[in-house]
Coordinates of C-alpha atoms in Angstrom, one line a residue:
Chain A
X108 CA -42.3 24.6 -3.2
X109 CA -40.8 23.9 -6.7
X110 CA -42.1 21.2 -9.0
X111 CA -39.4 19.6 -11.1
X112 CA -39.9 17.5 -14.1
X113 CA -37.4 15.2 -15.5
X114 CA -37.2 13.4 -18.8
X115 CA -36.7 10.5 -19.5
X116 CA -37.9 8.8 -16.3
X117 CA -36.0 5.7 -17.3
X118 CA -34.0 4.5 -20.3
X119 CA -32.1 1.5 -21.3
X120 CA -29.0 2.6 -23.4
X121 CA -26.2 0.8 -25.4
X122 CA -22.6 1.1 -24.4
X123 CA -20.8 3.9 -26.2
X124 CA -24.0 6.1 -26.8
X125 CA -24.9 9.4 -25.1
X126 CA -28.1 10.4 -23.4
X127 CA -29.4 13.8 -22.5
X128 CA -31.6 14.2 -19.5
X129 CA -33.9 17.3 -19.3
X130 CA -34.9 19.1 -16.1
X131 CA -37.8 21.6 -16.1
X132 CA -38.7 23.6 -13.0
X133 CA -42.0 25.5 -12.6
X134 CA -40.3 28.6 -11.2
X135 CA -37.2 30.5 -11.9
X136 CA -34.2 29.4 -9.8
X137 CA -30.7 30.6 -9.7
X138 CA -28.9 27.3 -8.9
X139 CA -29.6 23.9 -10.2
X140 CA -27.8 20.8 -9.1
X141 CA -27.3 17.3 -10.7
X142 CA -26.8 14.3 -8.5
X143 CA -26.0 10.7 -9.3
X144 CA -27.4 7.9 -7.1
X145 CA -25.8 4.5 -8.0
X146 CA -27.7 1.4 -7.1
X147 CA -27.9 1.0 -3.3
X148 CA -26.0 4.1 -2.6
X149 CA -26.3 7.7 -1.4
X150 CA -26.5 10.7 -3.7
X151 CA -23.2 12.2 -5.2
X152 CA -23.2 15.7 -6.4
X153 CA -22.0 15.9 -10.1
X154 CA -22.1 19.6 -10.7
X155 CA -23.8 22.9 -9.9
X156 CA -25.4 24.6 -12.9
X157 CA -25.8 28.4 -12.7
X158 CA -27.6 30.2 -15.5
X159 CA -25.3 32.2 -17.7
X160 CA -22.1 30.6 -16.5
X161 CA -20.2 27.3 -16.8
X162 CA -21.3 24.5 -14.6
X163 CA -19.0 23.8 -11.6
X164 CA -18.1 20.1 -11.5
X165 CA -17.2 18.1 -8.4
X166 CA -14.1 16.0 -8.0
X167 CA -14.3 13.0 -10.2
X168 CA -16.6 14.5 -12.7
X169 CA -15.7 16.2 -15.9
X170 CA -17.3 18.3 -18.5
X171 CA -16.5 16.1 -21.3
X172 CA -18.2 13.1 -19.7
X173 CA -21.2 15.1 -18.3
X174 CA -21.7 18.2 -20.3
X175 CA -24.4 20.4 -18.8
X176 CA -26.5 23.2 -20.2
X177 CA -28.4 25.9 -18.4
X178 CA -30.1 28.1 -21.1
X179 CA -32.5 29.9 -18.8
X180 CA -33.6 30.0 -15.1
X181 CA -36.2 27.2 -15.4
X182 CA -34.4 24.5 -17.5
X183 CA -31.2 22.5 -17.5
X184 CA -29.9 19.4 -19.3
X185 CA -27.3 16.8 -18.3
X186 CA -25.7 14.5 -20.9
X187 CA -24.1 11.4 -20.0
X188 CA -21.5 10.8 -22.8
X189 CA -20.0 7.6 -24.1
X190 CA -21.8 5.5 -21.6
X191 CA -20.6 2.3 -20.0
X192 CA -22.4 0.0 -17.6
X193 CA -20.7 1.9 -14.8
X194 CA -22.8 4.8 -15.6
X195 CA -26.0 2.9 -14.8
X196 CA -27.5 5.1 -12.0
X197 CA -30.4 7.3 -11.1
X198 CA -29.6 10.9 -12.2
X199 CA -31.4 13.5 -10.2
X200 CA -32.0 17.2 -10.8
X201 CA -32.6 19.5 -7.9
X202 CA -33.1 23.1 -7.0
X203 CA -32.6 25.0 -3.6
X204 CA -35.4 26.5 -1.8
X205 CA -34.7 30.2 -1.3
X206 CA -37.8 31.0 0.5
X207 CA -36.2 31.9 3.8
X208 CA -35.3 28.4 5.1
X209 CA -31.7 28.7 4.5
X210 CA -30.1 26.5 1.8
X211 CA -31.0 23.1 3.3
X212 CA -34.3 22.3 1.5
X213 CA -33.6 20.9 -1.9
X214 CA -36.4 20.0 -4.2
X215 CA -35.8 17.0 -6.3
X216 CA -37.1 15.6 -9.5
X217 CA -38.3 12.0 -9.6
X218 CA -34.9 11.1 -11.2
X219 CA -33.9 9.5 -14.5
X220 CA -33.0 5.8 -14.1
X221 CA -30.5 4.9 -16.7
X222 CA -29.4 1.3 -17.5
X223 CA -26.4 0.8 -19.7
X224 CA -26.0 -2.5 -21.4
Chain B
X204 CA -37.4 -2.0 -10.4
X205 CA -34.4 -2.1 -8.0
X206 CA -34.8 -0.2 -4.8
X207 CA -32.3 2.5 -4.2
X208 CA -31.9 1.3 -0.8
X209 CA -31.2 -2.4 -1.6
X210 CA -27.6 -2.4 -0.2
X211 CA -27.9 0.2 2.5
X212 CA -28.0 -0.6 6.2
X213 CA -31.5 -1.5 7.4
X214 CA -33.2 -0.6 10.6
X215 CA -36.2 -2.7 11.3
X216 CA -38.7 -1.3 13.8
X217 CA -42.1 -2.5 15.0
X218 CA -45.0 -0.3 14.0
X219 CA -45.7 2.2 16.9
X220 CA -42.3 2.1 18.3
X221 CA -39.8 4.9 18.1
X222 CA -37.1 4.8 15.4
X223 CA -33.6 6.4 15.8
X224 CA -31.5 6.7 12.7
X225 CA -27.9 7.8 13.2
X226 CA -25.5 9.5 10.8
X227 CA -21.8 10.7 11.0
X228 CA -20.9 13.7 9.0
X229 CA -17.6 14.5 7.6
X230 CA -16.8 18.2 7.5
X231 CA -16.1 19.9 10.7
X232 CA -16.8 23.2 9.1
X233 CA -20.4 22.3 8.1
X234 CA -23.0 24.3 10.1
X235 CA -26.2 23.3 8.7
X236 CA -27.6 19.7 8.6
X237 CA -30.6 18.3 6.9
X238 CA -32.5 15.0 7.0
X239 CA -34.1 13.6 3.7
X240 CA -36.5 10.8 3.2
X241 CA -36.5 8.9 -0.1
X242 CA -39.3 6.6 -1.0
X243 CA -38.9 4.0 -3.6
X244 CA -38.9 5.5 -7.1
X245 CA -38.9 9.1 -5.9
X246 CA -36.4 11.8 -5.3
X247 CA -35.4 12.8 -1.7
X248 CA -37.8 14.8 0.3
X249 CA -36.8 17.4 3.0
X250 CA -37.8 16.3 6.6
X251 CA -36.1 18.6 9.0
X252 CA -33.0 20.8 9.4
X253 CA -30.8 22.0 12.1
X254 CA -28.2 24.6 12.4
X255 CA -25.0 24.2 14.4
X256 CA -26.0 26.7 17.0
X257 CA -28.7 24.2 18.2
X258 CA -28.3 20.7 19.5
X259 CA -32.0 19.7 19.2
X260 CA -34.9 20.5 17.0
X261 CA -38.4 19.1 16.9
X262 CA -40.9 18.8 14.2
X263 CA -44.1 16.8 13.8
X264 CA -43.2 13.3 15.1
X265 CA -39.6 13.8 14.3
X266 CA -36.6 15.2 16.3
X267 CA -33.1 15.9 15.1
X268 CA -30.1 15.8 17.5
X269 CA -26.7 17.2 16.7
X270 CA -23.5 16.4 18.5
X271 CA -20.8 18.6 17.1
X272 CA -18.1 17.2 19.3
X273 CA -18.3 13.8 17.6
X274 CA -19.8 15.0 14.4
X275 CA -23.0 13.0 14.8
X276 CA -26.5 13.5 13.9
X277 CA -29.6 11.5 14.7
X278 CA -33.2 11.4 13.5
X279 CA -35.8 10.2 16.0
X280 CA -39.2 9.3 14.6
X281 CA -41.9 8.9 17.2
X282 CA -44.7 6.2 16.9
X283 CA -43.3 4.8 13.6
X284 CA -45.9 4.3 11.0
X285 CA -45.9 2.2 7.7
X286 CA -45.7 5.3 5.7
X287 CA -42.3 6.0 7.3
X288 CA -40.8 3.1 5.4
X289 CA -38.1 4.7 3.3
X290 CA -34.4 5.4 2.9
X291 CA -33.2 8.3 5.2
X292 CA -30.2 10.4 4.4
X293 CA -28.4 13.1 6.4
X294 CA -26.9 15.9 4.6
X295 CA -24.4 18.8 5.5
X296 CA -23.6 22.2 4.1
X297 CA -22.7 25.7 5.0
X298 CA -25.7 27.8 5.9
X299 CA -24.5 31.2 4.9
X300 CA -22.9 30.5 1.4
X301 CA -25.7 28.7 -0.6
X302 CA -23.2 26.0 -0.8
X303 CA -23.6 22.6 -2.2
X304 CA -25.2 20.0 -0.1
X305 CA -23.4 16.8 0.5
X306 CA -25.3 13.7 1.4
X307 CA -24.1 11.1 3.9
X308 CA -24.7 7.4 3.7
X309 CA -28.3 6.3 4.1
X310 CA -30.3 4.0 6.3
X311 CA -33.3 1.9 5.1
X312 CA -36.1 2.0 7.7
X313 CA -38.3 -1.1 7.6
X314 CA -41.6 -1.1 9.6
X315 CA -42.8 -4.5 11.0
X316 CA -46.5 -4.7 11.4

């Protein structure tokens, strides 16, 4: 299994500011995923972050709003830029288990709960 | 803090009874399906998975059923315990391509003592 640490665990932010969320994994992984979970809803994939290449964004998410860094195989950051109250969500980092179980087992961090005022 | 499952459909079950949580998936090309459990304040946790060449798979106290004809998944939990209280999500993907995993809508399972 992989242990994933996210920082911050929660934050209250002012409208118009930006916040960077950090994700640290205790082992080297090829693919890291960033999800958003709005209040009372399911998880929506924001982007897939591969080391050494540009992140791949899902429909409705753009790099200018959610820039992602992936400097090495154990670390990634997601920035939520120019925040508005609609960005209030839990942001979750995850990695795939490549230990022979196929691709279904994602390990998740505890999430970063952002509240934008 | 606010529960992530506050606005999700809720299934209320008596402790000790069996629970059945249903899910409809969207992509007919998906061939790999997973159930996750999310407790309050935590990230989702893998429960069980099933590939499309199977229609049933059993784990410890849990069984997943797959009906590809109607694109339907269900998760059965036997002898539901208080620790089963959580939000449950189904998810779909393509097994062979290390593809992205797409989550379906969730169901909040509430256990009555």
